[in-house]
Coordinates of C-alpha atoms and ligand atoms in Angstrom, one line a residue:
M1 CA 101.7 126.3 77.3
N2 CA 101.6 129.9 77.0
Y3 CA 100.8 132.5 73.8
L4 CA 101.6 135.8 73.9
V5 CA 99.6 138.1 70.2
L6 CA 99.9 141.3 70.2
S7 CA 98.2 141.4 66.6
T8 CA 95.5 139.9 64.2
T9 CA 98.2 138.5 61.9
G10 CA 99.6 137.1 65.2
L11 CA 96.9 135.6 66.9
A12 CA 96.4 133.8 63.6
T13 CA 99.6 131.9 63.2
A14 CA 99.0 131.3 67.4
Q15 CA 95.9 129.5 66.2
R16 CA 97.8 127.8 63.6
L17 CA 99.6 125.8 66.5
Q18 CA 97.6 125.3 68.9
R19 CA 95.4 123.5 66.8
E20 CA 98.0 121.3 67.1
L21 CA 100.3 122.3 70.7
G22 CA 97.8 122.8 71.9
G23 CA 98.1 125.6 75.2
V24 CA 96.6 129.5 75.5
I25 CA 96.4 132.5 73.7
H26 CA 96.9 135.7 75.9
A27 CA 96.5 138.3 73.3
Y28 CA 97.2 142.4 73.3
S29 CA 93.7 143.7 74.2
K30 CA 93.8 147.0 72.8
R31 CA 94.5 145.5 69.6
V32 CA 92.8 142.4 69.2
Q33 CA 89.8 140.8 70.1
D34 CA 88.7 137.3 70.3
S35 CA 86.6 135.5 72.6
D36 CA 88.8 132.3 72.8
T37 CA 92.1 134.1 74.2
R38 CA 92.6 135.7 77.2
P39 CA 93.1 139.9 77.4
F40 CA 96.4 141.4 78.5
D41 CA 95.9 144.9 78.2
N42 CA 99.9 145.4 79.6
V43 CA 102.5 143.7 78.1
G44 CA 105.1 143.8 80.0
A45 CA 103.2 143.0 82.7
A46 CA 101.7 140.0 80.8
L47 CA 105.5 139.1 79.5
G48 CA 106.4 139.1 83.1
D49 CA 103.7 137.0 84.9
L50 CA 103.4 134.1 81.8
F51 CA 107.8 133.9 81.7
N52 CA 107.0 133.4 86.1
S53 CA 103.6 130.2 85.3
G54 CA 106.9 128.3 84.5
K55 CA 105.1 127.4 81.3
P56 CA 106.4 127.1 77.9
L57 CA 105.8 130.8 76.9
V58 CA 105.9 131.5 72.8
A59 CA 105.6 135.0 71.5
L60 CA 104.5 136.5 68.4
C61 CA 106.8 139.9 68.9
A62 CA 110.4 141.3 67.8
A63 CA 112.7 139.6 70.1
G64 CA 113.9 143.2 71.5
I65 CA 110.2 143.3 73.4
I66 CA 111.4 140.0 75.2
I67 CA 115.0 140.7 76.1
R68 CA 113.8 143.6 77.6
H69 CA 111.0 143.1 79.7
L70 CA 112.1 139.2 81.2
A71 CA 115.8 140.5 81.3
P72 CA 113.9 141.5 85.4
H73 CA 112.8 138.3 85.5
L74 CA 116.0 135.4 84.6
T75 CA 117.1 133.0 87.2
G76 CA 119.3 130.8 85.3
K77 CA 120.0 128.7 82.7
N78 CA 118.4 126.2 84.4
T79 CA 115.7 127.4 86.3
D80 CA 114.5 129.7 83.6
A81 CA 111.4 128.4 81.5
P82 CA 111.4 127.8 77.8
V83 CA 110.6 131.5 75.8
I84 CA 110.9 131.7 72.4
A85 CA 109.6 134.4 69.8
L86 CA 108.5 134.3 66.8
A87 CA 107.6 135.7 64.0
E88 CA 103.7 137.4 63.8
D89 CA 103.7 136.3 61.1
G90 CA 105.3 132.8 61.1
T91 CA 109.1 132.8 59.2
A92 CA 111.3 132.5 62.0
I93 CA 111.5 130.7 65.5
V94 CA 114.0 131.7 67.7
P95 CA 114.5 129.6 71.4
L96 CA 115.2 132.5 73.5
L97 CA 116.0 130.9 76.6
G98 CA 115.1 127.2 78.1
G99 CA 116.7 125.8 75.0
H100 CA 117.5 123.2 76.5
H101 CA 114.5 122.3 78.2
G102 CA 112.0 122.1 76.6
G103 CA 112.5 125.4 74.3
N104 CA 115.5 124.0 71.4
V105 CA 112.0 121.2 71.0
L106 CA 109.0 123.0 71.4
A107 CA 111.1 125.7 67.8
R108 CA 111.9 122.2 66.8
N109 CA 107.6 121.4 67.0
I110 CA 107.0 124.5 66.0
G111 CA 109.1 124.4 63.1
D112 CA 108.0 121.3 62.3
I113 CA 104.4 123.2 61.5
L114 CA 105.5 125.6 60.0
N115 CA 107.6 124.9 57.6
L116 CA 110.7 126.1 58.9
A117 CA 114.2 125.8 60.9
P118 CA 114.8 127.0 63.9
A119 CA 117.0 129.8 64.9
I120 CA 119.1 127.5 67.8
T121 CA 121.7 129.6 68.6
T122 CA 122.6 127.1 71.9
A123 CA 126.7 125.0 71.1
S124 CA 126.2 122.2 70.5
D125 CA 123.3 122.4 69.3
T126 CA 124.4 123.5 66.2
I127 CA 127.6 122.5 65.7
F128 CA 127.4 118.9 66.8
D129 CA 123.7 118.0 65.7
V130 CA 122.9 116.6 69.6
A131 CA 122.9 117.9 73.3
L132 CA 124.6 116.4 75.3
D133 CA 122.8 117.8 78.3
E134 CA 120.1 116.4 77.3
P135 CA 119.7 112.6 77.2
P136 CA 116.6 111.0 75.2
Q137 CA 113.7 109.6 77.1
G138 CA 115.3 106.4 78.5
C139 CA 119.2 107.6 79.8
R140 CA 119.9 110.0 82.8
L141 CA 123.7 111.8 82.6
A142 CA 125.1 112.0 86.1
N143 CA 127.3 114.8 86.0
P144 CA 124.8 118.0 84.3
G145 CA 127.0 120.1 86.1
D146 CA 129.9 118.8 83.5
V147 CA 128.4 119.7 80.2
K148 CA 129.6 123.4 79.5
S149 CA 133.2 122.7 79.3
F150 CA 132.9 119.5 78.3
V151 CA 130.5 121.1 75.4
A152 CA 134.2 123.7 75.2
A153 CA 136.5 121.6 74.8
M154 CA 135.2 120.4 72.0
R155 CA 134.9 123.1 70.1
D156 CA 138.2 123.8 70.6
G157 CA 138.7 120.9 68.8
A158 CA 139.0 117.4 71.2
V159 CA 138.0 114.1 70.0
V160 CA 135.3 112.4 72.2
A161 CA 135.8 108.2 73.2
V162 CA 132.2 107.0 73.8
A163 CA 132.1 104.1 75.7
G164 CA 129.2 101.7 75.8
E165 CA 126.2 101.9 73.7
A166 CA 124.5 105.2 72.5
D167 CA 123.1 105.6 69.7
W168 CA 122.1 108.5 69.3
L169 CA 125.4 109.6 70.2
T170 CA 126.8 107.5 67.5
S171 CA 125.1 109.2 64.6
S172 CA 125.6 112.4 66.1
N173 CA 128.0 114.6 64.5
I174 CA 130.5 115.0 67.2
P175 CA 134.0 114.1 67.2
Q176 CA 134.1 110.8 67.4
V177 CA 138.0 108.1 68.2
D178 CA 137.2 104.8 68.0
T179 CA 139.2 102.9 70.7
G180 CA 136.6 99.9 71.7
A181 CA 136.5 98.5 75.3
D182 CA 140.0 101.2 76.8
T183 CA 137.9 104.3 76.9
G184 CA 141.5 106.1 75.6
A185 CA 141.8 107.6 79.7
D186 CA 146.0 108.3 78.6
T187 CA 145.8 109.8 74.3
G188 CA 144.5 113.1 75.4
T189 CA 140.7 112.7 74.4
L190 CA 136.9 113.5 75.9
R191 CA 135.4 110.4 77.2
I192 CA 131.8 109.5 77.2
T193 CA 130.5 106.2 79.2
I194 CA 127.2 104.4 78.9
T195 CA 126.4 102.2 82.0
D196 CA 125.1 101.1 85.0
E197 CA 127.3 101.1 87.5
P198 CA 128.0 104.1 89.4
M199 CA 131.2 106.2 88.2
A200 CA 131.7 109.7 89.4
G201 CA 133.0 111.2 86.2
D202 CA 134.0 115.2 85.2
E203 CA 135.3 117.6 83.1
Q204 CA 136.9 115.4 80.7
H205 CA 134.7 112.9 81.3
L206 CA 130.2 112.6 80.6
I207 CA 129.0 109.7 82.7
Y208 CA 125.1 107.9 80.6
H209 CA 123.3 105.3 82.8
R210 CA 120.4 103.7 80.5
Q211 CA 117.8 103.2 82.6
N212 CA 117.4 99.5 82.1
L213 CA 117.1 98.3 85.4
A214 CA 113.9 98.2 87.3
L215 CA 113.5 96.9 90.9
G216 CA 110.3 95.3 92.4
V217 CA 109.8 95.9 96.1
G218 CA 107.3 94.3 98.6
C219 CA 106.6 96.1 101.7
E220 CA 104.7 95.7 104.9
R221 CA 101.3 97.9 105.5
R222 CA 103.0 101.6 106.0
A223 CA 106.0 100.6 106.3
G224 CA 108.1 104.0 106.5
G225 CA 109.6 105.7 103.4
G226 CA 113.4 105.9 105.0
E227 CA 113.5 101.9 104.9
V228 CA 112.4 101.3 102.0
I229 CA 114.8 103.9 100.4
A230 CA 118.1 103.1 103.0
L231 CA 117.3 99.0 101.3
I232 CA 116.8 100.2 97.5
S233 CA 119.6 102.5 98.6
H234 CA 121.7 99.9 100.5
T235 CA 121.2 97.5 97.4
L236 CA 122.4 99.0 94.7
E237 CA 125.4 99.9 96.5
E238 CA 125.9 96.1 96.7
A239 CA 125.2 95.0 93.4
N240 CA 127.9 97.7 92.3
L241 CA 124.7 99.5 89.9
S242 CA 123.4 103.1 89.8
P243 CA 120.6 104.4 90.7
L244 CA 120.4 106.3 88.2
S245 CA 119.6 102.9 85.3
L246 CA 116.8 103.1 87.7
A247 CA 113.7 102.9 85.3
G248 CA 111.1 101.9 87.3
L249 CA 109.8 100.4 90.8
Y250 CA 107.5 97.6 90.4
S251 CA 104.8 96.0 93.2
L252 CA 101.5 94.1 93.8
N253 CA 98.6 96.1 93.1
L254 CA 97.2 96.1 96.4
K255 CA 100.0 98.4 97.2
E256 CA 99.0 101.2 95.4
D257 CA 98.5 103.3 98.7
E258 CA 101.4 102.8 100.3
A259 CA 102.9 106.6 101.0
A260 CA 107.0 103.8 101.2
L261 CA 106.6 102.3 97.6
H262 CA 105.6 106.0 96.1
E263 CA 107.7 107.7 98.2
A264 CA 111.1 105.8 97.6
A265 CA 109.6 105.6 93.7
A266 CA 110.0 110.4 94.2
H267 CA 113.2 110.0 95.8
F268 CA 114.8 107.6 92.7
D269 CA 112.5 109.9 90.2
I270 CA 110.7 106.8 88.8
P271 CA 107.2 106.2 88.3
A272 CA 105.8 103.8 90.7
R273 CA 103.7 100.9 89.0
F274 CA 101.6 97.7 89.6
F275 CA 100.9 94.4 88.9
D276 CA 97.5 92.3 89.6
L277 CA 97.8 89.3 91.0
A278 CA 97.4 87.4 87.7
T279 CA 100.9 89.2 86.7
L280 CA 102.9 88.0 89.3
Q281 CA 102.0 84.5 90.1
A282 CA 102.8 84.1 86.7
Q283 CA 106.7 84.3 87.7
E284 CA 106.3 81.8 90.8
D285 CA 108.3 79.2 89.0
Y286 CA 111.3 81.4 88.6
L287 CA 111.4 83.0 91.5
P288 CA 114.3 82.1 93.5
N289 CA 112.7 82.4 97.1
P290 CA 109.8 82.1 97.1
S291 CA 108.3 82.4 100.4
D292 CA 104.7 80.0 101.8
I293 CA 104.5 82.6 104.7
V294 CA 104.4 85.6 101.1
K295 CA 101.8 83.5 99.6
A296 CA 100.0 82.7 102.4
E297 CA 99.1 86.5 103.0
V298 CA 99.4 88.0 100.2
G299 CA 98.2 85.0 97.6
V300 CA 101.9 85.2 95.8
A301 CA 105.2 83.3 97.2
G302 CA 106.8 86.6 96.5
V303 CA 106.4 90.6 95.6
A304 CA 109.7 92.0 94.9
E305 CA 111.5 89.2 92.8
A306 CA 108.5 88.6 90.8
A307 CA 107.8 92.3 90.2
A308 CA 111.1 93.0 88.4
L309 CA 110.8 89.6 86.9
A310 CA 107.2 90.7 85.2
V311 CA 108.9 93.7 83.1
G312 CA 111.0 90.7 81.7
G313 CA 115.2 90.8 81.8
Q314 CA 117.3 89.0 84.0
L315 CA 117.1 89.4 87.4
V316 CA 120.4 90.9 88.7
V317 CA 119.8 91.1 92.5
E318 CA 117.7 88.2 94.2
K319 CA 114.9 89.3 97.8
Q320 CA 116.9 91.4 99.7
K321 CA 115.2 92.2 103.1
S322 CA 115.1 95.0 105.7
K323 CA 112.7 94.5 108.9
R324 CA 109.6 95.9 106.7
S325 CA 110.5 95.5 103.5
T326 CA 112.3 93.4 100.1
C327 CA 113.9 94.3 96.8
A328 CA 115.0 93.2 93.3
I329 CA 116.7 94.2 91.0
S330 CA 115.8 92.8 87.4
R331 CA 117.8 94.0 84.8
S332 CA 117.4 94.4 80.2
D333 CA 118.8 94.4 77.7
A334 CA 117.1 97.4 75.7
I335 CA 116.0 100.2 77.9
I336 CA 112.8 100.2 79.2
D337 CA 109.7 101.4 78.9
A338 CA 108.0 102.5 82.6
E339 CA 105.2 103.2 82.3
A340 CA 104.6 99.9 79.1
H341 CA 104.3 97.8 82.2
G342 CA 102.2 97.2 85.1
Q343 CA 99.8 100.4 86.1
A344 CA 99.7 103.4 87.5
R345 CA 97.9 104.7 91.0
G346 CA 95.1 105.7 90.1
H347 CA 94.4 109.6 90.8
L348 CA 90.9 110.7 90.4
S349 CA 90.8 115.3 90.6
I350 CA 87.3 116.9 91.8
V351 CA 88.3 120.2 89.8
G352 CA 86.1 122.8 90.4
I353 CA 86.1 125.3 87.4
G354 CA 84.5 128.2 88.5
P355 CA 80.9 129.4 87.2
G356 CA 82.4 129.6 83.5
R357 CA 85.4 132.4 81.9
A358 CA 88.6 130.8 82.0
D359 CA 90.1 133.6 83.8
W360 CA 87.5 132.6 87.3
R361 CA 89.4 129.6 87.4
T362 CA 92.6 128.3 90.3
G363 CA 95.8 128.0 88.2
A364 CA 95.5 124.8 91.3
A365 CA 91.6 124.3 88.9
E366 CA 93.7 124.3 85.3
A367 CA 97.5 122.4 86.5
A368 CA 94.9 118.8 87.3
I369 CA 92.8 118.9 84.0
R370 CA 96.1 119.3 82.4
H371 CA 97.4 116.4 83.8
A372 CA 94.9 114.1 83.3
D373 CA 94.4 111.4 80.7
I374 CA 90.2 111.2 81.6
I375 CA 87.5 114.7 81.8
V376 CA 84.3 113.4 83.4
G377 CA 81.8 115.6 83.8
Y378 CA 78.2 117.4 82.9
S379 CA 78.2 118.0 78.6
L380 CA 78.2 122.2 79.6
Y381 CA 80.1 122.3 81.8
L382 CA 82.8 120.1 79.3
E383 CA 82.0 122.7 76.6
L384 CA 83.3 125.8 79.3
I385 CA 86.7 124.1 79.1
A386 CA 87.2 123.1 76.1
D387 CA 90.3 125.9 76.0
L388 CA 92.2 122.9 78.2
V389 CA 90.7 119.7 77.3
N390 CA 92.4 120.4 73.1
D391 CA 92.1 116.3 72.2
K392 CA 91.7 115.2 75.2
D393 CA 89.2 112.3 76.0
C394 CA 85.9 113.3 77.7
R395 CA 82.9 111.6 79.0
A396 CA 80.4 113.8 78.4
Y397 CA 77.4 113.5 80.8
N398 CA 73.9 114.3 80.9
L399 CA 72.2 116.6 84.3
G400 CA 70.7 113.5 86.4
E401 CA 73.0 110.8 86.1
E402 CA 75.1 112.6 89.0
E403 CA 75.7 108.3 90.2
T404 CA 76.0 107.4 87.4
R405 CA 78.6 110.4 86.5
V406 CA 81.0 110.1 89.5
A407 CA 81.5 106.2 89.7
A408 CA 82.1 105.8 86.3
A409 CA 84.9 108.7 86.9
I410 CA 86.3 106.4 90.3
E411 CA 86.3 103.1 88.4
L412 CA 88.4 104.7 85.0
A413 CA 90.7 106.4 88.5
A414 CA 91.4 102.9 89.9
S415 CA 92.6 101.0 86.7
G416 CA 95.1 103.3 87.0
K417 CA 94.3 106.3 84.4
N418 CA 94.3 110.2 85.9
V419 CA 90.8 111.6 86.1
A420 CA 89.8 115.0 86.6
L421 CA 86.2 114.9 87.5
V422 CA 85.0 118.5 86.4
S423 CA 81.7 121.2 88.7
S424 CA 81.3 123.9 88.3
G425 CA 82.2 126.6 90.9
D426 CA 83.5 125.1 94.0
A427 CA 82.5 121.0 93.0
G428 CA 82.4 121.2 97.5
V429 CA 79.8 123.0 97.1
F430 CA 76.0 121.6 96.4
A431 CA 78.6 119.3 93.5
M432 CA 80.6 116.6 92.7
G433 CA 83.1 116.2 95.8
A434 CA 80.6 115.3 98.5
L435 CA 78.9 112.0 96.4
A436 CA 82.2 111.5 95.5
H437 CA 83.4 110.6 99.9
E438 CA 80.4 109.6 100.1
L439 CA 80.2 106.0 97.1
L440 CA 83.9 106.4 98.7
D441 CA 83.0 105.8 101.3
R442 CA 80.0 103.1 100.7
D443 CA 80.7 99.7 102.4
D444 CA 79.6 97.7 98.9
A445 CA 82.1 99.6 96.8
P446 CA 84.8 97.6 95.8
V447 CA 88.5 97.7 97.6
H448 CA 90.7 98.9 94.8
W449 CA 88.6 102.2 94.8
D450 CA 89.8 103.5 97.9
R451 CA 93.7 102.9 96.5
I452 CA 92.7 105.4 94.6
S453 CA 94.6 109.2 94.7
L454 CA 92.1 111.8 95.7
E455 CA 93.4 115.3 95.1
L456 CA 90.6 118.7 95.1
S457 CA 90.9 121.6 93.8
P458 CA 89.4 124.2 94.1
G459 CA 86.7 126.3 92.4
I460 CA 84.7 130.2 93.2
S461 CA 81.7 128.8 93.7
A462 CA 78.1 130.7 92.3
M463 CA 77.3 133.0 95.4
Q464 CA 81.0 134.3 95.6
A465 CA 81.1 135.6 91.6
A466 CA 77.0 136.5 92.2
A467 CA 79.1 138.5 95.2
M468 CA 81.4 139.9 94.0
R469 CA 79.8 142.0 90.1
V470 CA 77.4 143.5 92.4
G471 CA 79.7 144.7 95.4
A472 CA 80.1 143.2 99.3
P473 CA 77.0 141.8 99.2
L474 CA 78.6 138.7 101.7
G475 CA 80.6 140.9 103.7
H476 CA 78.9 140.1 106.9
D477 CA 77.5 136.6 108.1
F478 CA 76.2 135.4 105.2
C479 CA 74.6 131.1 104.3
A480 CA 73.1 129.4 101.3
I481 CA 70.8 126.2 101.2
S482 CA 69.9 125.2 97.6
L483 CA 66.5 124.8 97.6
S484 CA 66.6 122.1 95.4
D485 CA 63.9 119.0 96.6
L486 CA 65.0 116.2 95.2
L487 CA 67.1 114.8 97.6
T488 CA 65.8 117.0 100.4
P489 CA 63.0 116.8 101.6
R490 CA 60.7 120.7 101.9
E491 CA 60.0 120.2 105.5
V492 CA 63.7 121.2 106.3
I493 CA 64.3 122.8 103.4
L494 CA 62.1 125.5 105.2
K495 CA 62.6 124.5 108.3
R496 CA 65.7 126.6 107.8
V497 CA 65.4 129.3 105.6
V498 CA 63.2 129.7 108.4
A499 CA 66.3 129.9 110.5
A500 CA 67.7 132.3 108.3
A501 CA 65.7 134.3 108.2
S502 CA 65.3 134.5 112.1
A503 CA 69.0 135.0 112.6
D504 CA 69.1 137.5 110.1
F505 CA 72.0 136.5 108.0
V506 CA 72.4 136.8 104.2
I507 CA 71.4 134.2 102.2
A508 CA 72.2 132.2 99.0
F509 CA 70.0 130.6 96.8
Y510 CA 71.4 127.6 94.5
N511 CA 68.9 126.1 92.2
P512 CA 65.8 128.4 93.4
V513 CA 63.5 126.2 90.4
S514 CA 63.9 124.4 88.6
K515 CA 61.4 123.6 85.7
R516 CA 59.3 120.7 87.9
R517 CA 59.7 123.0 90.3
R518 CA 58.7 126.5 91.3
D519 CA 56.9 127.2 94.3
L520 CA 59.7 127.5 96.7
L521 CA 61.5 129.6 95.2
G522 CA 57.5 132.6 95.8
I523 CA 57.0 130.6 99.5
A524 CA 60.9 131.4 100.3
R525 CA 60.9 134.7 100.4
D526 CA 57.1 135.3 101.6
L527 CA 58.5 133.9 104.4
L528 CA 61.4 136.1 104.7
L529 CA 58.5 139.4 104.4
R530 CA 57.9 138.1 107.5
H531 CA 61.5 138.0 109.4
R532 CA 62.9 141.6 106.9
P533 CA 61.6 144.5 105.2
E534 CA 59.9 144.6 101.8
D535 CA 63.2 147.2 101.2
T536 CA 65.5 144.1 101.6
P537 CA 68.3 143.8 98.0
V538 CA 68.0 140.6 96.0
V539 CA 70.3 140.4 93.8
L540 CA 70.3 137.9 90.7
A541 CA 72.5 136.6 89.0
R542 CA 72.4 134.2 86.2
N543 CA 74.3 132.3 84.1
L544 CA 78.0 134.3 86.3
G545 CA 81.3 134.3 83.9
R546 CA 79.2 133.0 80.6
A547 CA 78.3 134.1 77.8
D548 CA 74.8 135.9 79.0
E549 CA 75.8 137.3 82.2
N550 CA 73.7 138.8 83.5
V551 CA 73.6 140.5 87.6
T552 CA 69.9 142.4 89.0
A553 CA 69.6 143.8 92.6
M554 CA 65.5 145.0 94.0
P555 CA 63.8 144.5 96.6
L556 CA 63.0 141.4 98.5
S557 CA 59.1 142.1 97.8
Q558 CA 59.7 142.3 94.2
L559 CA 60.9 139.6 93.6
Q560 CA 59.5 137.6 91.2
V561 CA 60.2 133.5 90.7
D562 CA 59.5 133.7 86.5
D563 CA 62.8 136.4 86.8
V564 CA 64.6 133.5 87.9
D565 CA 65.9 130.3 86.0
M566 CA 68.1 127.7 87.3
L567 CA 71.5 129.1 85.9
T568 CA 70.1 132.3 88.5
L569 CA 71.9 132.7 91.7
V570 CA 70.1 134.8 94.4
M571 CA 71.0 136.8 97.2
I572 CA 69.4 138.1 100.1
G573 CA 70.9 140.7 102.0
S574 CA 70.3 141.1 105.5
S575 CA 68.5 143.2 107.8
E576 CA 71.7 145.5 107.3
T577 CA 72.6 144.8 103.4
R578 CA 72.5 148.0 101.4
A579 CA 71.9 148.7 97.6
R580 CA 72.2 151.6 95.8
K581 CA 73.2 152.4 92.0
R582 CA 76.7 154.2 91.0
G583 CA 77.3 157.2 88.9
D584 CA 77.4 154.4 86.3
G585 CA 75.1 152.9 85.9
T586 CA 76.8 149.9 88.3
W587 CA 75.5 147.7 91.2
S588 CA 76.7 148.7 94.4
V589 CA 75.0 146.3 97.2
Y590 CA 77.0 145.6 100.7
T591 CA 76.7 144.2 104.2
P592 CA 78.7 146.2 106.1
R593 CA 80.3 145.1 109.2
G594 CA 79.9 148.1 110.9
Y595 CA 84.1 149.2 110.6
A596 CA 81.9 152.7 110.6
A597 CA 81.4 152.8 113.8
K598 CA 86.1 152.8 114.6
G599 CA 87.2 155.6 117.1
T600 CA 84.1 154.2 119.5
E601 CA 85.1 151.8 122.8
L602 CA 83.1 149.3 120.0
G603 CA 85.5 150.2 117.6
T604 CA 88.8 150.1 118.6
E605 CA 87.6 146.6 120.5
L606 CA 86.7 145.2 117.2
S607 CA 89.5 146.4 114.7
K608 CA 91.7 145.0 117.7
E609 CA 89.9 141.1 117.7
E610 CA 90.8 141.8 113.8
Q611 CA 94.6 142.3 114.1
A612 CA 94.7 138.9 116.8
Ligands
LIG701 N1 79.3 124.1 93.0 C1 78.1 125.0 92.0 C2 77.2 125.6 92.4 C3 75.8 123.7 92.0 S1 74.4 123.5 92.4 C4 78.6 126.2 92.5 O1 79.8 125.9 94.0 O2 78.6 127.1 92.9 C5 73.9 124.3 90.5 C6 73.1 125.9 91.1 O3 74.3 126.7 91.2 C7 72.6 126.4 90.1 O4 71.1 126.6 90.2 C8 72.2 128.2 90.5 O5 71.8 128.5 91.3 C9 74.3 128.5 90.2 N2 75.6 128.6 89.6 C10 75.9 127.1 89.6 N3 76.6 128.2 88.3 C11 76.2 129.3 87.9 C12 76.5 130.6 87.4 N4 77.5 130.6 86.2 N5 75.8 131.9 87.4 C13 74.4 132.0 88.2 N6 74.5 130.6 89.4 C14 74.9 130.1 88.7

């Protein structure tokens, strides 16, 4: 969620909401200076960008400003992100867009915090105190396209006959007739039916499906997703059950990394959940179709039936089989809370958060952190993402605890959690990414570790941030070398320094010094001076993207180790790199690619290659 504020009054209101609801505040830089907000200087562009991000937007300004700027961006009521206009002093809340896609709910939440009733203007909400196209959790509407006409007919005075169980409808202001089992098809009334049977519905008849069916599924290794989906669809059809009544897909935890099961769960828009062997074994006495072969293979006499039964309820469809998969269905009286049974497939995001600044993070990295249940990282990095973390479960580690930290993150993920392991810069550059893969790859790695899903989100590495601060020193071939000798022998490091020096690469030195090791940088400088002129530009970039960022440049011969600390990236130019101070005092350090040769024969060849 995002907030947009234009004034300090708006900022105070947004901060009040942010404390309860989380989210990021974007502030108009001409009027608001606050280091915890993201600045913007063009109101229209900022509104458009935030709206197009698809996240809910609370804009603390006049509704007119929002309407004028967002008009060109609107696509349709089913796709537009929720937008709420909020008076700067918090005295009026108007959900403007996406009311039935979270906008009204969000407006009510804001209303609760500000102690104020939101101005809800969507028809069904105000008159009948219920959003028919947004049924509560555990209930799915079969024919959303018919709601508009249905509500229009209600507004014209038609009454509704409700068949089936739905407290949320009976307690609403919908004008209802009580027709018992006869749903009043002949009485000219509108109808709402709550059922787990498949039904078509129409403009006079809305169909809701309660999610009270648990689907148990088993399959052979690498069975096809298409086969599993076809088996489930066929089984539902034969049993006259609606796929919308499925609450979750359940299986044995050995199958957590079985792509076909995840494909099927996604197809039916339900979570995939997994039980441990003991839980399924506890159902063995109740299986109508136990199998010795399955027992010998996985340790329980049937996965599909046992998994369906483990959720509770009665088995309504016994084991059905296709060539390589099985399924069974149980029905509970109540709506099933899918996530209360079994565990999800564990998920580990390995996330690079960039050097420090919020606006130097990638969208994918932010999303991974937002979606995570638990964030694991070095304490300093957790501070750098405080704006994203809110009240999430954070596990902070100290420097030097890398292996413990990564193993803990993997183990948490393997227990079914969504975990983000954060590194600064890019997680794959001298960071935790490689260690995570190495631990998973070890011969003695616990088998359940390899069932987690892995997602990698790129980050801006210190080398890129340093380059960007001074110009374009990486404009031609470059390499990166870590001077840390904790895990790499010094001879190897120095061999690479010499090789890079003689090959005339621009060199980014990571970990240039540590508390214990201060000599290698001086040795590297002296080696480099044998291959490069004394005035080769060097960039020292300290604390990039953080409060006390400091970037300077100097000739190689003047590089002093005492000017460098652990939070510095040292970049050495090649023999071609140039450095000059611009009129305003800023640095322009760059390594030309040779475009200046353009126009000559070589230049023409070069641009042809470039275009290829
Ligand atoms: N994964 C990180 C690198 C971690 S190694 C990345 O991709 O950037 C740690 C080294 O990176 C530090 O010793 C320093 O040389 C460099 N570094 C990391 N963040 C930095 C920052 N914000 N400013 C300057 N150097 C940084």
